[in-house]
Coordinates of C-alpha atoms in Angstrom, one line a residue:
Chain A
M1 CA 0.0 0.0 0.0
R2 CA 1.1 3.5 -0.7
S3 CA 1.2 6.2 1.9
A4 CA -1.7 8.5 2.4
E5 CA 0.5 11.4 1.4
T6 CA 1.0 10.2 -2.1
A7 CA -2.6 9.2 -2.3
Q8 CA -3.6 12.8 -1.6
S9 CA -1.3 14.4 -4.1
V10 CA -2.1 12.3 -7.1
L11 CA -4.9 14.6 -8.4
Q12 CA -4.6 18.3 -8.1
A13 CA -6.7 21.2 -9.3
L14 CA -4.8 23.9 -11.1
P15 CA -5.8 27.5 -11.3
S16 CA -7.7 28.3 -14.4
S17 CA -10.3 30.7 -16.0
E18 CA -13.8 31.0 -14.6
D19 CA -15.5 28.4 -16.8
D20 CA -12.8 25.8 -16.7
L21 CA -11.6 23.3 -14.2
V22 CA -8.2 21.8 -14.7
F23 CA -7.0 18.6 -13.0
S24 CA -3.5 17.5 -13.2
I25 CA -2.6 13.9 -12.3
N26 CA 0.9 13.2 -11.0
G27 CA 1.8 9.6 -10.4
P28 CA -0.1 6.3 -10.5
L29 CA -3.9 6.3 -10.6
D30 CA -4.8 2.8 -9.3
S31 CA -7.1 1.2 -6.8
H32 CA -4.9 2.5 -3.9
T33 CA -4.7 6.1 -5.0
A34 CA -8.0 6.5 -6.8
G35 CA -10.1 6.7 -3.6
E36 CA -8.8 10.0 -2.5
A37 CA -8.6 11.3 -6.1
W38 CA -12.3 10.2 -6.7
R39 CA -13.5 12.2 -3.6
T40 CA -11.5 15.3 -4.4
A41 CA -12.4 15.3 -8.1
L42 CA -16.1 14.8 -7.6
R43 CA -16.3 17.4 -4.8
L44 CA -14.5 20.0 -6.9
L45 CA -16.7 19.2 -9.9
E46 CA -19.8 19.7 -7.8
E47 CA -18.5 23.0 -6.3
T48 CA -17.3 24.7 -9.5
N49 CA -19.7 23.3 -12.0
P50 CA -17.3 24.0 -14.9
R51 CA -18.3 24.3 -18.6
R52 CA -15.1 22.6 -19.5
L53 CA -13.1 20.0 -17.6
I54 CA -9.6 19.4 -18.6
V55 CA -7.7 16.4 -17.2
D56 CA -4.0 16.7 -17.8
A57 CA -2.5 13.2 -17.9
T58 CA 1.0 14.1 -18.9
R59 CA 2.5 12.9 -15.6
L60 CA 0.2 9.9 -15.2
T61 CA 2.6 7.0 -14.6
Y62 CA 0.1 4.1 -14.3
C63 CA -3.6 3.6 -14.7
D64 CA -5.6 0.5 -14.0
G65 CA -9.3 -0.3 -13.9
A66 CA -10.0 1.9 -10.9
G67 CA -8.2 4.9 -12.6
A68 CA -10.1 4.3 -15.8
A69 CA -13.4 4.2 -13.9
L70 CA -12.6 7.7 -12.4
L71 CA -11.8 9.1 -15.8
L72 CA -14.9 7.6 -17.3
E73 CA -17.0 8.9 -14.4
L74 CA -15.7 12.4 -14.9
R75 CA -16.6 12.2 -18.6
R76 CA -20.0 10.7 -17.9
R77 CA -20.8 13.5 -15.3
Q78 CA -19.8 16.2 -17.7
S79 CA -21.8 14.9 -20.6
G80 CA -24.8 14.5 -18.3
R81 CA -24.6 18.2 -17.6
R82 CA -24.0 19.0 -21.3
A83 CA -20.5 20.2 -20.5
T84 CA -17.2 19.0 -22.0
C85 CA -14.4 16.9 -20.7
E86 CA -11.0 16.7 -22.3
I87 CA -8.4 14.2 -21.3
R88 CA -5.0 15.5 -22.5
S89 CA -1.8 13.7 -23.2
L90 CA -3.1 10.3 -22.2
D91 CA -0.6 7.5 -22.9
P92 CA -2.0 5.4 -25.8
A93 CA -1.9 2.3 -23.7
Y94 CA -4.2 3.9 -21.1
Q95 CA -6.3 5.3 -23.9
A96 CA -6.8 1.7 -25.1
L97 CA -7.8 0.8 -21.6
L98 CA -10.3 3.6 -21.4
D99 CA -11.7 2.7 -24.8
M100 CA -12.1 -1.0 -23.8
Y101 CA -14.1 -0.1 -20.7
G102 CA -15.9 2.7 -22.4
R103 CA -17.2 0.5 -25.2
T104 CA -19.3 -1.6 -22.9
D105 CA -20.5 1.3 -20.8
G106 CA -24.0 1.3 -22.2
Q107 CA -25.2 -2.0 -20.7
N108 CA -27.1 -0.9 -17.7
P109 CA -28.1 -3.5 -15.1
D110 CA -31.7 -4.7 -14.9
P111 CA -33.0 -3.4 -11.6
P112 CA -33.2 -5.9 -8.8
A113 CA -36.5 -7.6 -8.1
P114 CA -38.5 -5.4 -5.7
A115 CA -38.9 -6.6 -2.2
A116 CA -42.2 -8.4 -1.6
S117 CA -44.9 -6.4 0.2
L118 CA -46.1 -7.5 3.7
V119 CA -49.4 -9.0 2.3
E120 CA -47.4 -11.0 -0.3
Q121 CA -45.0 -12.2 2.3
I122 CA -47.8 -13.4 4.6
G123 CA -49.5 -15.1 1.6
R124 CA -46.3 -16.8 0.6
A125 CA -45.7 -18.0 4.2
A126 CA -49.2 -19.3 4.4
L127 CA -48.8 -21.2 1.1
M128 CA -45.5 -22.6 2.3
L129 CA -47.1 -23.8 5.6
R130 CA -49.9 -25.5 3.6
N131 CA -47.4 -27.1 1.2
D132 CA -45.3 -28.3 4.2
I133 CA -48.4 -29.9 5.8
V134 CA -49.3 -31.6 2.5
T135 CA -45.7 -32.9 2.1
L136 CA -45.7 -34.1 5.7
I137 CA -49.0 -36.1 5.1
A138 CA -47.7 -37.5 1.8
F139 CA -44.4 -38.5 3.5
V140 CA -46.2 -40.2 6.4
G141 CA -48.2 -42.2 3.9
E142 CA -45.2 -43.1 1.8
L143 CA -43.3 -44.1 5.0
C144 CA -46.1 -46.2 6.3
M145 CA -46.3 -48.1 2.9
A146 CA -42.5 -48.5 2.9
L147 CA -42.5 -49.8 6.5
G148 CA -45.5 -52.1 5.6
R149 CA -43.5 -53.5 2.7
A150 CA -40.5 -53.9 5.0
L151 CA -42.6 -55.9 7.4
R152 CA -44.0 -58.2 4.7
H153 CA -40.6 -58.6 2.9
P154 CA -37.9 -58.2 5.6
G155 CA -35.3 -59.4 3.0
L156 CA -35.8 -56.1 1.1
V157 CA -34.6 -53.9 4.0
R158 CA -31.0 -52.8 3.9
W159 CA -30.1 -54.3 7.3
K160 CA -26.4 -53.4 6.9
D161 CA -27.3 -49.7 6.7
A162 CA -29.7 -50.1 9.6
L163 CA -27.0 -51.7 11.7
V164 CA -24.5 -48.9 10.9
T165 CA -27.1 -46.3 11.8
A166 CA -28.0 -48.2 15.0
E167 CA -24.4 -48.0 16.0
L168 CA -24.1 -44.3 15.2
A169 CA -27.5 -43.2 16.7
G170 CA -27.6 -45.8 19.5
A171 CA -24.3 -47.2 20.8
N172 CA -22.3 -44.0 20.2
A173 CA -24.9 -42.0 22.1
L174 CA -24.5 -44.1 25.3
P175 CA -21.9 -41.8 27.0
I176 CA -23.8 -38.5 26.4
V177 CA -27.1 -40.1 27.5
A178 CA -25.4 -41.6 30.5
L179 CA -23.9 -38.2 31.6
L180 CA -27.1 -36.2 31.1
G181 CA -29.3 -38.9 32.7
F182 CA -27.0 -39.2 35.7
L183 CA -26.8 -35.4 36.2
L184 CA -30.5 -34.9 35.7
G185 CA -31.3 -37.6 38.4
L186 CA -28.7 -36.1 40.7
I187 CA -29.7 -32.5 40.4
M188 CA -33.4 -33.3 40.6
A189 CA -32.9 -35.4 43.7
F190 CA -30.8 -32.8 45.4
Q191 CA -33.1 -29.9 44.6
S192 CA -36.2 -31.7 45.8
A193 CA -34.5 -33.2 48.9
I194 CA -33.9 -29.8 50.4
P195 CA -37.5 -28.7 50.7
M196 CA -38.9 -32.2 51.3
R197 CA -36.5 -32.7 54.2
Q198 CA -38.2 -29.8 56.1
F199 CA -41.4 -32.0 56.2
G200 CA -39.5 -35.2 57.0
A201 CA -40.6 -36.5 53.6
D202 CA -37.1 -36.9 52.0
I203 CA -37.6 -40.7 51.5
Y204 CA -40.2 -39.7 48.9
V205 CA -37.4 -38.3 46.7
A206 CA -37.0 -41.9 45.6
N207 CA -40.6 -42.0 44.4
L208 CA -40.1 -38.7 42.6
I209 CA -36.9 -39.8 40.8
G210 CA -38.2 -43.3 40.0
L211 CA -41.5 -42.1 38.5
S212 CA -40.2 -39.1 36.7
M213 CA -37.1 -40.7 35.2
L214 CA -38.7 -43.9 34.0
R215 CA -42.0 -42.6 32.9
E216 CA -41.3 -39.0 31.7
L217 CA -37.9 -37.5 31.7
G218 CA -35.8 -40.6 30.6
P219 CA -37.8 -40.9 27.3
L220 CA -37.9 -37.2 26.8
L221 CA -34.2 -36.6 27.5
T222 CA -33.3 -39.5 25.1
A223 CA -35.6 -38.1 22.4
I224 CA -34.1 -34.6 22.7
I225 CA -30.6 -36.0 22.4
L226 CA -31.7 -38.1 19.5
A227 CA -33.1 -35.1 17.7
G228 CA -29.9 -33.1 18.3
R229 CA -27.5 -35.9 17.4
S230 CA -29.2 -38.1 14.9
G231 CA -32.2 -36.2 13.4
S232 CA -29.7 -33.5 12.4
A233 CA -27.3 -36.0 11.0
F234 CA -30.0 -37.7 8.9
A235 CA -31.0 -34.4 7.5
A236 CA -27.5 -33.4 6.7
E237 CA -26.7 -36.7 5.1
L238 CA -29.8 -37.0 3.0
G239 CA -29.5 -33.3 2.2
T240 CA -26.0 -33.6 0.9
M241 CA -27.1 -36.6 -1.2
K242 CA -29.9 -34.5 -2.6
V243 CA -27.5 -31.6 -3.5
S244 CA -25.1 -34.0 -5.2
E245 CA -27.9 -35.6 -7.2
E246 CA -27.4 -39.0 -5.5
L247 CA -31.2 -39.2 -4.7
D248 CA -32.0 -38.6 -8.4
A249 CA -29.5 -41.4 -9.2
L250 CA -31.4 -43.8 -6.8
T251 CA -34.8 -42.8 -8.3
T252 CA -33.7 -43.5 -11.8
M253 CA -32.4 -46.9 -10.7
G254 CA -35.9 -47.6 -9.6
L255 CA -35.0 -47.4 -5.9
E256 CA -37.3 -45.2 -3.9
P257 CA -35.3 -43.0 -1.5
V258 CA -37.9 -43.5 1.2
G259 CA -37.6 -47.3 1.1
F260 CA -33.9 -47.3 0.5
L261 CA -32.7 -44.6 2.9
V262 CA -35.4 -43.6 5.3
V263 CA -36.7 -47.1 6.3
P264 CA -33.3 -48.4 7.6
R265 CA -32.8 -45.2 9.6
V266 CA -36.3 -45.3 11.1
I267 CA -35.9 -48.9 12.0
A268 CA -32.5 -48.2 13.6
A269 CA -33.9 -45.3 15.6
V270 CA -37.0 -47.2 16.7
A271 CA -34.8 -50.1 17.9
M272 CA -32.4 -47.8 19.7
T273 CA -34.5 -45.1 21.4
P274 CA -36.3 -47.3 24.0
L275 CA -33.0 -48.9 24.9
L276 CA -31.4 -45.5 25.3
A277 CA -34.4 -44.4 27.4
V278 CA -34.0 -47.4 29.7
W279 CA -30.3 -46.5 30.0
A280 CA -31.1 -42.8 30.8
G281 CA -33.6 -43.9 33.4
F282 CA -31.2 -46.3 35.0
L283 CA -28.5 -43.6 35.2
G284 CA -31.0 -41.1 36.6
L285 CA -31.8 -43.6 39.4
I286 CA -28.1 -43.9 40.1
G287 CA -27.9 -40.1 40.3
G288 CA -30.8 -40.2 42.8
A289 CA -29.1 -43.0 44.8
V290 CA -26.0 -40.9 45.2
V291 CA -28.0 -38.1 46.8
M292 CA -30.0 -40.5 49.0
L293 CA -26.9 -42.2 50.2
S294 CA -25.4 -38.8 51.1
L295 CA -28.6 -38.0 53.1
G296 CA -28.0 -41.2 55.1
F297 CA -30.5 -43.6 53.6
P298 CA -29.1 -47.1 53.0
L299 CA -29.2 -48.2 49.3
V300 CA -31.6 -51.0 49.9
T301 CA -34.2 -48.6 51.4
Y302 CA -33.9 -46.5 48.2
I303 CA -34.3 -49.5 46.0
I304 CA -37.4 -50.8 47.8
Q305 CA -38.9 -47.4 47.8
V306 CA -38.4 -47.0 44.0
K307 CA -39.8 -50.5 43.4
S308 CA -42.9 -49.7 45.4
A309 CA -43.4 -46.4 43.6
V310 CA -42.9 -47.6 40.0
T311 CA -45.4 -50.0 38.4
V312 CA -45.0 -52.0 35.2
G313 CA -47.5 -49.7 33.6
D314 CA -45.1 -46.8 34.2
M315 CA -42.3 -48.7 32.6
V316 CA -44.4 -49.7 29.6
G317 CA -45.7 -46.2 29.2
G318 CA -42.2 -44.8 29.1
L319 CA -41.0 -47.3 26.6
S320 CA -44.0 -46.9 24.3
K321 CA -43.4 -43.2 24.3
S322 CA -39.8 -43.5 23.4
F323 CA -40.7 -45.9 20.7
V324 CA -42.9 -43.3 19.1
F325 CA -40.3 -40.5 19.7
G326 CA -37.8 -42.6 17.8
I327 CA -40.1 -42.9 14.7
V328 CA -41.0 -39.2 14.8
V329 CA -37.4 -37.9 15.2
A330 CA -35.9 -40.1 12.6
A331 CA -38.7 -39.6 10.1
I332 CA -38.7 -35.8 10.4
G333 CA -34.9 -35.7 10.1
C334 CA -35.1 -37.8 6.9
L335 CA -38.0 -35.7 5.5
R336 CA -36.1 -32.4 6.1
G337 CA -33.1 -34.0 4.3
L338 CA -35.2 -35.0 1.3
Q339 CA -36.7 -31.5 1.1
T340 CA -33.2 -29.8 0.9
K341 CA -33.1 -27.1 -1.8
S342 CA -29.9 -26.1 -3.7
G343 CA -27.3 -23.6 -2.6
A344 CA -24.5 -23.4 0.0
S345 CA -26.8 -22.8 3.0
A346 CA -29.4 -25.4 2.0
V347 CA -28.0 -28.3 4.0
G348 CA -27.5 -26.1 7.0
D349 CA -31.2 -25.0 6.8
S350 CA -32.4 -28.6 6.6
T351 CA -30.4 -29.5 9.6
T352 CA -31.8 -26.7 11.6
R353 CA -35.3 -27.4 10.5
A354 CA -34.9 -31.1 11.4
V355 CA -33.9 -30.3 15.0
V356 CA -36.6 -27.7 15.4
S357 CA -39.4 -29.8 13.9
G358 CA -38.1 -32.8 15.9
L359 CA -38.4 -30.9 19.2
V360 CA -41.8 -29.5 18.4
L361 CA -43.1 -33.0 17.5
I362 CA -41.6 -34.6 20.6
T363 CA -43.5 -32.1 22.7
L364 CA -46.7 -32.6 20.8
V365 CA -46.4 -36.4 21.0
D366 CA -45.6 -36.2 24.7
G367 CA -48.8 -34.1 25.3
V368 CA -50.9 -36.7 23.3
F369 CA -49.5 -39.5 25.4
A370 CA -50.3 -37.6 28.6
V371 CA -53.9 -37.5 27.5
I372 CA -54.0 -41.1 26.5
F373 CA -52.5 -42.3 29.7
Y374 CA -55.0 -40.3 31.7
Y375 CA -57.9 -42.0 30.0
L376 CA -56.3 -45.4 30.2
G377 CA -55.6 -44.8 33.9
I378 CA -51.9 -45.6 33.7
Chain B
M1 CA 7.7 -10.9 -29.4
D2 CA 10.6 -13.1 -28.3
A3 CA 9.8 -14.5 -24.9
S4 CA 13.4 -15.3 -24.0
V5 CA 14.6 -11.7 -23.7
R6 CA 11.9 -10.6 -21.3
T7 CA 11.9 -11.0 -17.5
P8 CA 9.5 -13.7 -16.4
I9 CA 6.5 -12.6 -14.3
I10 CA 6.2 -16.0 -12.7
R11 CA 9.3 -18.2 -12.1
V12 CA 8.9 -21.7 -10.8
R13 CA 12.1 -23.5 -9.8
H14 CA 12.6 -27.1 -8.7
F15 CA 9.0 -27.4 -7.7
T16 CA 8.1 -30.8 -6.1
A17 CA 4.7 -31.5 -4.7
G18 CA 2.9 -34.4 -3.1
Y19 CA 1.4 -35.7 0.1
D20 CA 1.7 -38.7 2.4
G21 CA 5.1 -39.4 1.0
K22 CA 3.7 -39.7 -2.5
I23 CA 5.1 -37.4 -5.1
L24 CA 2.7 -36.0 -7.6
L25 CA 4.9 -33.5 -9.4
D26 CA 8.6 -33.9 -9.5
D27 CA 11.2 -31.1 -9.9
L28 CA 9.4 -28.8 -12.3
S29 CA 11.0 -25.6 -13.5
F30 CA 9.4 -23.1 -15.9
D31 CA 8.8 -19.4 -16.5
V32 CA 5.7 -17.4 -17.5
Y33 CA 6.3 -14.1 -19.3
P34 CA 4.2 -11.0 -18.9
G35 CA 1.3 -10.6 -21.2
E36 CA 1.2 -14.2 -22.5
V37 CA -1.5 -16.8 -22.2
F38 CA 0.3 -19.8 -20.6
V39 CA -1.5 -23.1 -20.6
I40 CA -0.8 -26.0 -18.3
L41 CA -1.8 -29.3 -20.1
G42 CA -2.0 -32.9 -19.2
G43 CA -4.2 -35.9 -19.1
S44 CA -6.6 -36.6 -16.2
G45 CA -4.8 -37.1 -13.0
S46 CA -1.5 -35.6 -14.1
G47 CA -1.6 -32.9 -11.4
K48 CA -2.6 -29.8 -13.5
S49 CA -4.9 -28.5 -10.9
T50 CA -2.5 -29.4 -8.1
L51 CA 0.1 -27.3 -9.8
L52 CA -2.3 -24.4 -10.1
K53 CA -3.3 -24.6 -6.5
H54 CA 0.3 -24.4 -5.4
M55 CA 0.9 -21.5 -7.7
I56 CA -1.9 -19.5 -6.0
G57 CA -0.6 -20.3 -2.6
L58 CA -3.4 -22.7 -1.4
Y59 CA -0.9 -25.5 -0.8
R60 CA 2.7 -25.6 0.2
P61 CA 5.1 -27.6 -2.1
L62 CA 7.5 -30.2 -0.6
Q63 CA 10.4 -28.3 -2.3
G64 CA 11.1 -25.5 -4.6
S65 CA 10.0 -21.9 -5.1
I66 CA 7.3 -20.1 -6.9
L67 CA 8.2 -16.5 -7.6
I68 CA 5.4 -14.2 -8.5
E69 CA 6.7 -10.8 -9.7
G70 CA 9.9 -11.7 -7.9
E71 CA 8.4 -12.7 -4.6
D72 CA 8.2 -16.2 -3.4
I73 CA 4.6 -17.2 -2.5
V74 CA 5.9 -20.3 -0.8
S75 CA 7.8 -18.6 1.9
A76 CA 5.9 -15.3 2.1
E77 CA 4.0 -14.7 5.4
G78 CA 1.6 -12.1 6.7
P79 CA 1.5 -8.7 4.8
Q80 CA 4.0 -9.8 2.2
R81 CA 1.8 -12.8 1.3
L82 CA -1.3 -10.6 1.3
K83 CA 0.5 -8.3 -1.2
I84 CA 1.2 -11.2 -3.5
L85 CA -2.4 -12.4 -3.2
T86 CA -3.8 -9.0 -4.3
R87 CA -1.6 -9.2 -7.4
I88 CA -3.3 -12.4 -8.6
G89 CA -6.8 -13.3 -9.5
V90 CA -8.3 -16.8 -9.6
M91 CA -11.2 -18.2 -11.4
Y92 CA -12.2 -21.6 -9.9
Q93 CA -13.6 -24.4 -11.9
Q94 CA -17.2 -23.9 -10.9
G95 CA -16.9 -20.1 -10.5
A96 CA -17.0 -20.3 -6.7
L97 CA -19.2 -17.2 -6.6
F98 CA -20.7 -16.5 -3.2
G99 CA -24.2 -17.7 -3.5
S100 CA -25.8 -15.3 -1.1
M101 CA -24.5 -12.2 -2.9
S102 CA -25.5 -10.7 -6.2
L103 CA -22.9 -10.6 -9.0
L104 CA -22.3 -7.0 -8.3
E105 CA -21.7 -7.7 -4.6
N106 CA -19.4 -10.5 -5.5
V107 CA -17.2 -8.2 -7.5
R108 CA -17.5 -5.4 -4.9
L109 CA -16.1 -7.6 -2.1
P110 CA -12.4 -7.4 -2.9
L111 CA -12.7 -3.7 -3.6
E112 CA -14.4 -3.1 -0.3
E113 CA -11.8 -5.1 1.6
Y114 CA -8.7 -3.8 0.0
T115 CA -9.2 -0.2 -1.1
D116 CA -10.5 3.1 0.5
L117 CA -12.6 3.9 -2.6
P118 CA -15.9 5.6 -1.9
D119 CA -19.0 3.5 -2.2
D120 CA -20.2 4.9 -5.5
A121 CA -16.8 4.4 -7.0
I122 CA -16.8 0.8 -5.9
D123 CA -20.2 0.4 -7.5
R124 CA -18.9 2.0 -10.8
I125 CA -15.8 -0.1 -10.9
A126 CA -17.6 -3.4 -10.1
L127 CA -20.2 -2.7 -12.8
M128 CA -17.5 -1.8 -15.2
K129 CA -15.8 -5.2 -14.7
L130 CA -19.1 -6.9 -15.2
Q131 CA -19.8 -4.9 -18.3
L132 CA -16.4 -5.9 -19.6
V133 CA -17.3 -9.6 -19.4
G134 CA -20.8 -8.9 -20.9
L135 CA -22.8 -9.2 -17.7
G136 CA -23.8 -5.6 -17.1
Q137 CA -27.5 -6.4 -17.3
A138 CA -27.2 -9.3 -14.8
A139 CA -25.5 -7.3 -12.1
Y140 CA -28.2 -7.7 -9.5
K141 CA -28.8 -11.4 -10.2
L142 CA -27.8 -14.1 -7.8
P143 CA -25.3 -16.8 -9.0
D144 CA -28.1 -19.4 -8.9
E145 CA -30.2 -17.4 -11.4
I146 CA -27.6 -17.4 -14.2
S147 CA -26.1 -20.1 -16.5
G148 CA -22.8 -21.9 -16.0
G149 CA -21.0 -19.9 -18.7
M150 CA -22.3 -16.6 -17.2
R151 CA -21.0 -17.8 -13.7
K152 CA -17.6 -18.4 -15.1
R153 CA -17.5 -14.9 -16.7
A154 CA -18.7 -13.4 -13.5
A155 CA -15.9 -15.2 -11.7
I156 CA -13.4 -13.7 -14.1
A157 CA -14.9 -10.2 -13.4
R158 CA -14.5 -10.9 -9.7
A159 CA -10.9 -12.1 -10.2
M160 CA -10.2 -8.8 -12.0
A161 CA -11.7 -6.6 -9.4
L162 CA -8.4 -5.3 -8.1
D163 CA -6.8 -5.3 -11.6
P164 CA -4.2 -8.0 -10.9
P165 CA -1.5 -8.4 -13.5
I166 CA -1.9 -12.2 -13.4
L167 CA -5.1 -14.2 -13.7
F168 CA -5.3 -18.0 -13.0
L169 CA -8.1 -19.9 -14.6
D170 CA -8.9 -23.5 -13.6
E171 CA -10.6 -25.4 -16.5
P172 CA -12.5 -22.4 -18.0
S173 CA -14.2 -24.5 -20.7
A174 CA -15.1 -27.5 -18.5
G175 CA -18.9 -28.2 -18.6
L176 CA -19.6 -25.5 -21.2
D177 CA -21.1 -26.0 -24.7
P178 CA -18.7 -25.3 -27.6
I179 CA -20.3 -21.9 -28.4
T180 CA -20.1 -20.6 -24.8
S181 CA -16.7 -22.1 -24.5
A182 CA -15.5 -20.2 -27.7
E183 CA -17.0 -17.0 -26.3
L184 CA -15.1 -17.4 -23.2
D185 CA -11.9 -18.0 -25.2
Q186 CA -12.6 -14.7 -27.1
L187 CA -13.0 -12.9 -23.8
I188 CA -9.7 -14.3 -22.5
I189 CA -7.9 -13.2 -25.8
S190 CA -9.5 -9.8 -25.7
I191 CA -8.6 -9.2 -22.0
A192 CA -5.0 -10.4 -22.6
A193 CA -4.5 -8.2 -25.6
N194 CA -6.2 -5.1 -24.4
L195 CA -5.4 -5.1 -20.7
K196 CA -2.0 -6.8 -20.9
I197 CA -2.9 -9.3 -18.3
T198 CA -0.9 -12.6 -18.0
F199 CA -3.1 -15.7 -18.0
V200 CA -2.2 -19.1 -16.5
V201 CA -4.8 -21.5 -17.7
V202 CA -5.3 -25.1 -16.8
T203 CA -7.3 -27.0 -19.4
H204 CA -7.4 -30.0 -21.7
E205 CA -9.9 -28.8 -24.2
L206 CA -8.0 -28.8 -27.5
P207 CA -10.0 -26.2 -29.5
S208 CA -9.6 -23.9 -26.5
I209 CA -5.8 -24.5 -26.3
E210 CA -5.4 -23.7 -30.0
A211 CA -7.4 -20.6 -29.7
I212 CA -5.8 -19.0 -26.7
A213 CA -2.4 -20.5 -25.9
D214 CA 0.8 -18.6 -26.6
R215 CA 2.8 -21.3 -24.9
V216 CA 2.0 -24.6 -23.2
I217 CA 3.7 -27.0 -20.8
M218 CA 2.5 -30.5 -20.7
L219 CA 2.6 -32.6 -17.6
D220 CA 3.1 -36.4 -17.7
K221 CA 1.4 -38.7 -15.2
Q222 CA 4.1 -41.4 -15.3
T223 CA 7.3 -39.4 -14.9
K224 CA 5.6 -36.6 -13.0
K225 CA 7.6 -34.1 -15.0
I226 CA 7.1 -31.7 -17.9
I227 CA 7.3 -33.7 -21.1
A228 CA 6.8 -30.9 -23.5
E229 CA 7.0 -27.1 -23.6
G230 CA 6.5 -24.7 -26.5
K231 CA 3.9 -23.3 -28.9
P232 CA 0.9 -25.7 -29.4
Q233 CA 1.3 -25.8 -33.2
E234 CA 4.9 -26.8 -32.9
L235 CA 4.2 -29.5 -30.4
R236 CA 1.4 -30.9 -32.5
D237 CA 3.5 -31.2 -35.7
H238 CA 7.0 -31.6 -34.5
S239 CA 7.1 -33.1 -31.0
E240 CA 9.5 -36.0 -30.6
N241 CA 7.2 -37.6 -28.0
S242 CA 4.5 -39.7 -29.6
W243 CA 2.1 -39.2 -26.7
V244 CA 2.3 -35.4 -27.1
R245 CA 1.5 -35.7 -30.8
Q246 CA -1.3 -38.1 -30.0
F247 CA -2.8 -35.6 -27.5
F248 CA -2.8 -32.8 -30.0
N249 CA -4.1 -34.9 -32.8
R250 CA -6.7 -36.4 -30.5
E251 CA -5.8 -40.0 -31.2
A252 CA -6.5 -42.9 -28.9
S253 CA -3.5 -44.7 -27.6
V254 CA -3.0 -48.2 -29.0
A255 CA -1.9 -50.4 -26.2

């Protein structure tokens, strides 16, 4: 970079008669020096409003595209005001440059598309929502048919893919599920033990931990981790395949992406989620046990208390919930992947949408289950 | 013009590249002279693009030096390296335009980052570069909304934003129809002739080579060295190497 001093002195206004403005250029006029020259020249042009502008290029040592742009701009402004602009003693090489850029000057850009009005935006958003719901229904139908086919002809399912996915989504998630489950149980037990102790009811912390971890929080925690770890991964994987036309390749081979890619993932998730939920519940109980032991209860008291509080119905309820969570999270992850558009940010968008939709659906399903369990009396 | 009496603008010496102990290009030395269109040729997998990526400083060679206007891009660090990078422009194979920005914004970006030009000046210059490649009308379009050939031209306009004396083009005609490809060749010839810009082009499209190349080097996959250097017509008619003659005459190799 050149110093600011040279940058300022490249273009100078010389004294001249009333109607004229004379610029002299000393030195190089390139992208480093043209900035200052541009500001000075246009300011002086505005102030003096000359009939004739003379640019003396005798001492111009170098001129690049930025310099040419300045000279062309001066010429354009003068002709716009029906005044003249002369560029004197310009080196033929730079004249050629000016001619080359000047030739194409006429093509003006088509204006950018105007921003949509509020009404249009709302309309578009509503249409998109409708389309989204329609696609979701169609996808659920397609998935059910594909799963039905898989049940009737288990040989058609790609079990190898399902096993790999089961390892990624299930076995590899064991540490994080264990950590979060343990901490959740520990924190919950500790927080509730303090107030319950005041009433001498701290033995019931075992009931609280047992019921909530096995029936509600274990499955929920597992589903949320699944949405964050695997739902997003499915969306990114399928989205990348969509962008690189691999899905089109499958379709033209006569292999339906839903049967070929989605079914193994859903099967794997469905098989793994209940197991992970049991794991989370177990670790939550251990967390509770740590607190109970520190409160002075023997381990056996804690175990008996938990056993008396939790029924088989609670266990089955929790497992059936996590079964449905697994389907929902895997399916929505795959759907968002299949819906990926083109462009650099498309896969990222799909991943975000997969996690958000997964969390929304988990909450909805959980609510539906609460109602069902209430009526079934579980 | 006689190339031998001029000072080279790019000087590559004892350049060896590879990875994981595997050598891809072995001890290459060659010069590129100002104002010429220099073409790097070779069959698939011969390391053309690898060589180009080393010349623009994306990768570090195992050995050797690459002097651009006298400064070694291999050993340069910090501001010195930045200075070299502003003296070269690169067009990537797919254009590599930023998808979230209009063509005008793509060309504006280097000007905004590296100059103190006022905003309207940057607009003028960016538009001027787009007009030069015939995309003045499409200035506000997004890269997604234009064709592959237009994207490549826009990428050339962006590479030229800071008026670098050297432009590197990676496979300019790949994936284009013959007419669009010929138009791109014309654009390269016209820019080289009128703006005195040096081009380093990687390609294996014969018609394109014959249209634009002042000089070529040819890389060989087996020996990992340069097997031919010179003007394309001379190599086609008089090369001692049968593979080189085959390449230029587009004959299949008889095994």
